[in-house]
Short mmCIF file of C-alpha atoms in Angstrom, two decimals:
data_model
loop_
_atom_site.label_atom_id
_atom_site.label_comp_id
_atom_site.label_asym_id
_atom_site.label_seq_id
_atom_site.Cartn_x
_atom_site.Cartn_y
_atom_site.Cartn_z
CA UNK K 47 -20.57 -28.89 -5.92
CA UNK K 48 -21.88 -29.20 -2.59
CA UNK K 49 -24.52 -26.65 -0.70
CA UNK K 50 -21.73 -25.04 0.72
CA UNK K 51 -19.10 -24.84 -1.78
CA UNK K 52 -22.02 -22.85 -3.99
CA UNK K 53 -22.79 -20.22 -1.38
CA UNK K 54 -19.15 -18.78 -1.77
CA UNK K 55 -18.92 -15.66 -2.63
CA UNK K 56 -16.22 -16.38 -5.90
CA UNK K 57 -19.21 -20.02 -6.60
CA UNK K 58 -19.67 -19.51 -10.52
CA UNK K 59 -15.77 -18.81 -11.11
CA UNK K 60 -13.91 -21.21 -11.81
CA UNK K 61 -10.28 -20.04 -10.99
CA UNK K 62 -9.67 -17.74 -7.44
CA UNK K 63 -6.82 -16.34 -7.70
CA UNK K 64 -5.07 -13.51 -5.27
CA UNK K 65 -2.61 -10.35 -6.59
CA UNK K 66 -0.72 -9.30 -4.22
CA UNK K 67 1.50 -5.38 -4.86
CA UNK K 68 4.84 -4.58 -3.40
CA UNK K 69 4.53 -2.16 -0.60
CA UNK K 70 7.20 -3.13 2.86
CA UNK K 71 5.85 -2.94 5.70
CA UNK K 72 2.17 -1.13 4.07
CA UNK K 73 2.08 -5.46 3.57
CA UNK K 74 0.10 -5.95 6.86
CA UNK K 75 -3.26 -4.90 4.81
CA UNK K 76 -2.73 -7.95 2.53
CA UNK K 77 -2.95 -9.99 5.28
CA UNK K 78 -6.01 -8.34 6.80
CA UNK K 79 -7.80 -8.82 3.47
CA UNK K 80 -6.71 -12.46 3.03
CA UNK K 81 -8.00 -13.12 7.13
CA UNK K 82 -11.17 -11.31 5.54
CA UNK K 83 -11.82 -14.06 2.53
CA UNK K 84 -10.40 -16.85 4.93
CA UNK K 85 -13.55 -16.68 7.15
CA UNK K 86 -15.52 -16.25 3.94
CA UNK K 87 -15.08 -19.58 2.73
CA UNK K 88 -12.25 -18.24 0.06
CA UNK K 89 -9.49 -19.69 -0.16
CA UNK K 90 -8.01 -18.75 -3.99
CA UNK K 91 -5.63 -21.35 -5.88
CA UNK K 92 -4.04 -18.72 -7.33
CA UNK K 93 -1.53 -16.65 -5.52
CA UNK K 94 0.74 -14.37 -7.20
CA UNK K 95 2.63 -11.35 -5.34
CA UNK K 96 6.47 -8.81 -6.01
CA UNK K 97 8.13 -7.65 -3.62
CA UNK K 98 6.23 -8.01 0.46
CA UNK K 99 3.69 -9.17 -1.59
CA UNK K 100 6.03 -12.49 -2.91
CA UNK K 101 6.57 -13.16 0.73
CA UNK K 102 3.38 -13.00 1.92
CA UNK K 103 2.12 -15.52 -0.87
CA UNK K 104 4.89 -17.24 -0.28
CA UNK K 105 3.42 -17.75 2.81
CA UNK K 106 0.23 -18.73 2.15
CA UNK K 107 0.62 -20.94 -0.93
CA UNK K 108 3.64 -22.59 1.30
CA UNK K 109 1.04 -23.84 3.70
CA UNK K 110 -2.82 -25.00 4.35
CA UNK K 111 -5.80 -22.69 4.55
CA UNK K 112 -6.16 -23.77 8.33
CA UNK K 113 -2.31 -22.82 9.14
CA UNK K 114 -2.32 -19.75 6.74
CA UNK K 115 -3.09 -17.24 8.69
CA UNK K 116 -1.14 -18.60 12.12
CA UNK K 117 1.73 -18.53 9.90
CA UNK K 118 0.42 -15.07 8.78
CA UNK K 119 0.37 -13.49 12.37
CA UNK K 120 4.01 -14.66 13.66
CA UNK K 121 5.86 -13.55 10.29
CA UNK K 122 4.08 -10.25 11.07
CA UNK K 123 4.60 -10.25 14.83
CA UNK K 124 8.94 -11.89 14.12
CA UNK K 125 9.44 -7.65 11.92
CA UNK K 126 7.92 -5.26 13.06
CA UNK K 127 8.60 -4.04 17.10
CA UNK K 128 6.85 -3.39 19.84
CA UNK K 129 9.64 -1.12 22.30
CA UNK K 130 7.03 1.15 23.48
CA UNK K 131 7.35 4.09 20.74
CA UNK K 132 3.44 3.33 20.19
CA UNK K 133 2.31 4.00 23.86
CA UNK K 134 2.83 6.78 23.54
CA UNK K 135 1.79 7.90 20.78
CA UNK K 136 -2.08 8.59 20.57
CA UNK K 137 -4.64 8.56 17.55
CA UNK K 138 -3.58 12.35 16.68
CA UNK K 139 -1.93 13.13 13.87
CA UNK K 140 1.57 14.45 15.12
CA UNK K 141 1.62 12.07 17.67
CA UNK K 142 1.79 9.19 14.71
CA UNK K 143 3.39 11.51 11.91
CA UNK K 144 6.36 11.40 15.02
CA UNK K 145 6.03 7.59 15.63
CA UNK K 146 6.25 7.07 11.96
CA UNK K 147 9.46 8.91 11.63
CA UNK K 148 10.81 7.10 14.57
CA UNK K 149 9.96 3.77 13.67
CA UNK K 150 11.62 4.60 10.35
CA UNK K 151 14.81 6.10 11.74
CA UNK K 152 14.92 2.76 13.84
CA UNK K 153 14.56 0.29 10.55
CA UNK K 154 17.17 2.42 8.72
CA UNK K 155 20.07 2.32 11.03
CA UNK K 156 19.44 -1.31 12.15
CA UNK K 157 17.39 -3.43 10.45
CA UNK K 158 14.92 -5.48 11.04
CA UNK K 159 14.82 -9.05 13.42
CA UNK K 160 14.10 -11.44 10.71
CA UNK K 161 13.89 -9.27 7.85
CA UNK K 162 17.65 -7.29 7.61
CA UNK K 163 20.58 -6.19 8.44
CA UNK K 164 23.08 -2.83 8.38
CA UNK K 165 26.34 -3.93 6.32
CA UNK K 166 29.21 -3.47 8.48
CA UNK K 167 31.49 -2.09 8.22
CA UNK K 168 29.24 0.22 4.93
CA UNK K 169 28.60 -0.36 1.48
CA UNK K 170 30.78 2.89 0.88
CA UNK K 171 33.81 0.34 2.37
CA UNK K 172 33.47 -2.76 0.36
CA UNK K 173 35.73 -3.51 -3.12
CA UNK K 174 33.98 -2.89 -6.30
CA UNK K 175 32.36 -5.41 -7.40
CA UNK K 176 32.09 -7.20 -4.08
CA UNK K 177 28.95 -8.63 -2.51
CA UNK K 178 29.11 -6.19 -0.15
CA UNK K 179 28.97 -3.50 -1.83
CA UNK K 180 25.75 -4.49 -4.97
CA UNK K 181 23.96 -3.08 -0.50
CA UNK K 182 23.50 -1.10 1.83
CA UNK K 183 21.51 -4.55 3.73
CA UNK K 184 22.28 -7.88 4.38
CA UNK K 185 19.12 -10.14 3.87
CA UNK K 186 20.31 -13.34 4.70
CA UNK K 187 17.88 -12.98 8.62
CA UNK K 188 15.35 -13.30 5.18
CA UNK K 189 15.98 -15.91 4.45
CA UNK K 190 15.82 -17.77 7.29
CA UNK K 191 12.44 -16.82 8.54
CA UNK K 192 11.41 -18.04 4.76
CA UNK K 193 12.04 -20.86 5.74
CA UNK K 194 10.77 -21.03 9.24
CA UNK K 195 7.09 -19.69 7.93
CA UNK K 196 6.90 -21.20 4.20
CA UNK K 197 6.90 -25.23 3.58
CA UNK K 198 8.83 -25.16 0.08
CA UNK K 199 7.57 -28.62 -0.42
CA UNK K 200 4.64 -27.48 -0.37
CA UNK K 201 4.49 -24.89 -3.56
CA UNK K 202 6.26 -27.16 -5.91
CA UNK K 203 3.95 -30.17 -4.71
CA UNK K 204 0.54 -28.45 -3.81
CA UNK K 205 -2.77 -27.14 -5.23
CA UNK K 206 -2.10 -23.60 -5.21
CA UNK K 207 -0.50 -21.77 -8.02
CA UNK K 208 2.51 -18.71 -6.70
CA UNK K 209 3.85 -17.00 -9.05
CA UNK K 210 6.68 -14.48 -7.76
CA UNK K 211 7.71 -10.91 -10.45
CA UNK K 212 11.34 -10.20 -10.65
CA UNK K 213 14.21 -7.98 -12.82
CA UNK K 214 17.26 -9.07 -14.33
CA UNK K 215 19.80 -7.02 -12.84
CA UNK K 216 21.53 -7.48 -17.00
CA UNK K 217 19.14 -7.14 -18.97
CA UNK K 218 16.43 -5.14 -17.51
CA UNK K 219 13.64 -7.50 -18.30
CA UNK K 220 10.36 -8.72 -16.04
CA UNK K 221 10.77 -12.43 -15.34
CA UNK K 222 8.18 -14.16 -13.19
CA UNK K 223 9.06 -17.78 -11.54
CA UNK K 224 5.88 -19.74 -11.76
CA UNK K 225 5.39 -22.99 -9.61
CA UNK K 226 3.92 -23.86 -12.52
CA UNK K 227 6.80 -24.45 -14.52
CA UNK K 228 10.38 -24.27 -12.02
CA UNK K 229 10.49 -25.33 -8.83
CA UNK K 230 10.26 -22.48 -5.88
CA UNK K 231 12.87 -21.69 -3.54
CA UNK K 232 13.43 -19.38 -1.11
CA UNK K 233 15.96 -17.81 -3.41
CA UNK K 234 13.23 -16.94 -5.70
CA UNK K 235 11.16 -14.58 -3.03
CA UNK K 236 14.05 -13.05 -2.04
CA UNK K 237 14.14 -12.02 -5.15
CA UNK K 238 11.57 -10.47 -6.31
CA UNK K 239 12.31 -8.42 -2.73
CA UNK K 240 15.23 -7.43 -2.89
CA UNK K 241 15.09 -3.84 -3.77
CA UNK K 242 18.30 -1.74 -4.14
CA UNK K 243 19.56 -0.21 -3.42
CA UNK K 244 19.00 -1.27 0.54
CA UNK K 245 18.71 -5.01 -1.23
CA UNK K 246 20.87 -7.41 -2.58
CA UNK K 247 20.53 -9.28 -5.94
CA UNK K 248 19.67 -12.82 -5.28
CA UNK K 249 21.60 -15.54 -7.43
CA UNK K 250 19.29 -17.64 -9.65
CA UNK K 251 20.66 -20.00 -11.59
CA UNK K 252 23.45 -17.77 -12.87
CA UNK K 253 21.39 -13.81 -13.56
CA UNK K 254 20.32 -11.60 -10.67
CA UNK K 255 17.16 -10.41 -10.29
CA UNK K 256 16.53 -6.93 -8.75
CA UNK K 257 12.68 -6.56 -6.96
CA UNK K 258 9.90 -6.61 -9.07
CA UNK K 259 9.07 -3.45 -8.68
CA UNK K 260 11.74 -2.32 -10.65
CA UNK K 261 9.27 -3.01 -13.98
CA UNK K 262 5.86 -3.37 -12.08
CA UNK K 263 4.55 -2.85 -8.87
CA UNK K 264 1.83 -5.58 -9.83
CA UNK K 265 1.43 -9.06 -11.35
CA UNK K 266 -2.15 -8.16 -12.81
CA UNK K 267 -0.21 -8.45 -16.08
CA UNK K 268 1.04 -11.91 -15.75
CA UNK K 269 -2.35 -13.29 -14.61
CA UNK K 270 -4.62 -12.01 -17.24
CA UNK K 271 -1.98 -13.43 -20.02
CA UNK K 272 -1.13 -16.44 -17.75
CA UNK K 273 -4.64 -17.72 -16.85
CA UNK K 274 -6.57 -20.95 -18.71
CA UNK K 275 -9.63 -20.66 -16.74
CA UNK K 276 -13.30 -19.36 -18.44
CA UNK K 277 -14.07 -17.67 -15.75
CA UNK K 278 -11.45 -16.12 -13.44
CA UNK K 279 -12.06 -14.42 -10.36
CA UNK K 280 -9.19 -12.19 -9.37
CA UNK K 281 -8.67 -10.57 -5.93
CA UNK K 282 -5.73 -7.35 -6.41
CA UNK K 283 -4.75 -6.28 -3.48
CA UNK K 284 -2.55 -2.69 -4.33
CA UNK K 285 -0.90 -0.80 -1.17
CA UNK K 286 0.06 2.37 -3.13
CA UNK K 287 -2.99 4.01 -4.24
CA UNK K 288 -3.02 6.13 -7.74
CA UNK K 289 -5.17 9.17 -6.61
CA UNK K 290 -4.78 11.02 -3.66
CA UNK K 291 -4.35 14.45 -3.07
CA UNK K 292 -1.61 17.79 -4.38
CA UNK K 293 0.76 17.57 -1.58
CA UNK K 294 1.14 21.02 0.01
CA UNK K 295 4.73 20.22 1.54
CA UNK K 296 8.03 18.63 0.56
CA UNK K 297 7.09 15.86 2.61
CA UNK K 298 3.86 15.06 0.89
CA UNK K 299 5.70 16.13 -2.64
CA UNK K 300 7.74 12.43 -1.94
CA UNK K 301 4.96 10.26 -0.41
CA UNK K 302 3.02 11.39 -3.12
CA UNK K 303 5.58 10.52 -5.06
CA UNK K 304 6.52 7.53 -4.64
CA UNK K 305 2.36 6.04 -4.61
CA UNK K 306 2.94 6.76 -8.47
CA UNK K 307 5.57 5.40 -9.13
CA UNK K 308 4.54 2.37 -6.97
CA UNK K 309 0.62 1.93 -8.09
CA UNK K 310 -0.60 -0.58 -9.75
CA UNK K 311 -2.02 0.86 -12.64
CA UNK K 312 -4.99 -1.09 -13.01
CA UNK K 313 -6.54 1.21 -15.57
CA UNK K 314 -3.41 0.71 -18.47
CA UNK K 315 -3.24 -2.70 -17.53
CA UNK K 316 -7.01 -3.71 -18.27
CA UNK K 317 -7.49 -1.03 -21.07
CA UNK K 318 -4.82 -3.25 -23.58
CA UNK K 319 -6.81 -6.04 -22.13
CA UNK K 320 -9.87 -4.94 -23.49
CA UNK K 321 -7.99 -4.07 -26.35
CA UNK K 322 -7.18 -7.29 -26.95
CA UNK K 323 -9.31 -9.09 -26.11
CA UNK K 324 -11.38 -7.09 -28.75
CA UNK K 325 -9.17 -7.19 -31.68
CA UNK K 326 -9.73 -11.14 -31.06
CA UNK K 327 -14.01 -11.34 -30.72
CA UNK K 328 -13.18 -9.25 -34.44
CA UNK K 329 -10.73 -12.14 -35.79
CA UNK K 330 -13.10 -14.22 -34.49
CA UNK K 331 -16.33 -13.11 -36.02
CA UNK K 332 -14.08 -12.96 -40.02
CA UNK K 333 -12.80 -16.67 -39.05
CA UNK K 334 -16.66 -17.66 -39.56
CA UNK K 335 -17.38 -15.59 -42.37
CA UNK K 336 -14.30 -17.62 -44.18
CA UNK K 337 -14.81 -21.23 -46.50
CA UNK K 338 -14.54 -23.87 -44.12
CA UNK K 339 -11.06 -24.43 -47.45
CA UNK K 340 -9.75 -21.44 -46.83
CA UNK K 341 -10.22 -21.85 -42.70
CA UNK K 342 -7.36 -24.80 -43.88
CA UNK K 343 -4.92 -22.77 -45.30
CA UNK K 344 -1.39 -22.53 -43.53
CA UNK K 345 -2.07 -19.55 -41.29
CA UNK K 346 -5.43 -18.90 -41.42
CA UNK K 347 -6.36 -22.39 -39.39
CA UNK K 348 -4.93 -20.38 -36.85
CA UNK K 349 -7.09 -17.25 -37.26
CA UNK K 350 -10.57 -18.99 -35.35
CA UNK K 351 -8.18 -20.22 -32.71
CA UNK K 352 -7.52 -16.53 -31.26
CA UNK K 353 -11.37 -16.10 -30.33
CA UNK K 354 -10.93 -15.86 -27.09
CA UNK K 355 -13.27 -17.70 -24.42
CA UNK K 356 -11.08 -16.65 -20.65
CA UNK K 357 -13.40 -13.64 -18.23
CA UNK K 358 -12.02 -11.79 -15.53
CA UNK K 359 -13.38 -10.23 -12.78
CA UNK K 360 -11.33 -8.50 -10.92
CA UNK K 361 -12.37 -6.96 -7.77
CA UNK K 362 -9.15 -4.19 -6.30
CA UNK K 363 -8.53 -3.11 -2.84
CA UNK K 364 -6.41 -0.68 -2.76
CA UNK K 365 -5.11 0.92 1.41
CA UNK K 366 -5.95 5.05 1.07
CA UNK K 367 -3.40 6.78 3.08
CA UNK K 368 -4.21 7.40 6.61
CA UNK K 369 -3.86 11.23 7.75
CA UNK K 370 -0.86 10.51 9.57
CA UNK K 371 1.31 8.31 7.19
CA UNK K 372 4.37 9.90 5.83
CA UNK K 373 6.92 9.16 2.34
CA UNK K 374 8.11 6.54 4.67
CA UNK K 375 4.75 4.89 5.62
CA UNK K 376 6.07 2.02 3.02
CA UNK K 377 9.15 0.79 6.17
CA UNK K 378 7.70 1.98 9.88
CA UNK K 379 8.07 -1.37 10.77
CA UNK K 380 6.21 -0.16 14.40
CA UNK K 381 4.24 -2.69 15.78
CA UNK K 382 1.06 -0.37 16.71
CA UNK K 383 0.95 0.96 11.88
CA UNK K 384 1.04 -3.03 11.04
CA UNK K 385 -2.68 -3.57 13.03
CA UNK K 386 -3.73 -0.87 11.80
CA UNK K 387 -3.20 -1.63 8.45
CA UNK K 388 -3.80 -5.25 8.96
CA UNK K 389 -6.99 -4.41 10.66
CA UNK K 390 -7.80 -1.43 7.48
CA UNK K 391 -7.43 -4.33 4.44
CA UNK K 392 -9.20 -6.26 6.94
CA UNK K 393 -12.43 -3.72 7.54
CA UNK K 394 -12.04 -3.10 3.83
CA UNK K 395 -12.59 -7.11 2.77
CA UNK K 396 -15.24 -7.25 4.68
CA UNK K 397 -17.05 -4.38 2.43
CA UNK K 398 -16.46 -5.83 -0.15
CA UNK K 399 -17.37 -9.29 0.19
CA UNK K 400 -20.17 -7.58 1.35
CA UNK K 401 -20.81 -6.42 -2.24
CA UNK K 402 -22.99 -8.17 -4.68
CA UNK K 403 -21.85 -6.87 -7.65
CA UNK K 404 -18.93 -8.62 -8.55
CA UNK K 405 -19.74 -12.02 -7.86
CA UNK K 406 -21.43 -12.53 -11.51
CA UNK K 407 -18.48 -13.18 -14.49
CA UNK K 408 -18.58 -11.59 -17.10
CA UNK K 409 -19.41 -13.13 -20.09
CA UNK K 410 -16.94 -14.63 -22.40
CA UNK K 411 -17.67 -11.67 -25.27
CA UNK K 412 -17.33 -9.21 -22.77
CA UNK K 413 -13.72 -9.44 -21.73
CA UNK K 414 -13.22 -7.85 -18.08
CA UNK K 415 -14.94 -5.67 -15.71
CA UNK K 416 -12.66 -3.92 -12.72
CA UNK K 417 -14.29 -3.12 -9.60
CA UNK K 418 -14.18 -1.38 -6.34
CA UNK K 419 -16.57 -1.60 -4.09
CA UNK K 420 -14.98 0.76 -1.61
CA UNK K 421 -14.79 3.28 -4.13
CA UNK K 422 -16.73 3.36 -6.56
CA UNK K 423 -18.30 0.68 -8.00
CA UNK K 424 -17.70 -0.85 -11.30
CA UNK K 425 -14.72 0.48 -13.45
#
């Protein structure tokens, strides 16, 4: 490790992972977070994503570090609209909500260039069982956009591991497409973001897949289960907050419902990991008390191998709702909203990177530490 590397925020960790949640138009927040990481010299060696997080993850993994921000900006410029509506909205809550409603209504009615387009005729008039009958929109434009912004040869042969979560339509089981185990193509990214009934299921090797957010909107558990490094730093970037105000209207009820459904349950994942970690520690202590001849017996010999050696620090960044947000915030593809979300991610990540509390890895016997420096420090 040279002098510059020793000064990087993640210098004491063996591996850095970036975990990106789903959330549609809110995904520009993740791009802002990455910009701050890039400025600080933090380049994750493992990127995992679901839905819009899978698209951002593929763009990052499929480009060299020097070109990632340009590709992210190009993608988000491509899929957002700057039709003059943004100039009509001042910064008061009522005007911004009106802009959001108009922009999201446009996306519903006309689709998003480079992303999805409405089916004509409507899916309601298609023959049952046909591809046209399974979704309101066609995502063929997204495939072309991905091929323009992602070098899939780099994903499959490059240094960055990519993991994308999806759900098997037939079995209902959660699946991960991982570049460590398979060749990743645009269809794997599209499958991770195929949220029904808006988007169609994507066929891969004879099976059909939907958006991974139907089962879990964050790939954190996959990273905790599959990590091989002794000390892993995880930047987890979420687009829906489990915490929020009590709603006052039906519109706020719908927004709060969506936040709860798609929030990442980080505490659930980390509590489960802590419980399993404590159990493994206890098994390891038991193995230490057994005589050598007992450890050679079938089955018992595996006890000592269960002793944990992995330690994780999870640095949690969460998009905090703006006063003008509504239940349509994840499909408001206005250029103005995109810029706001990007700036919010950049600012939150800058504050997080200035903190020192998460830079020291926990010991293997501690297991996992979770930090949210934009809210309350250590969780």
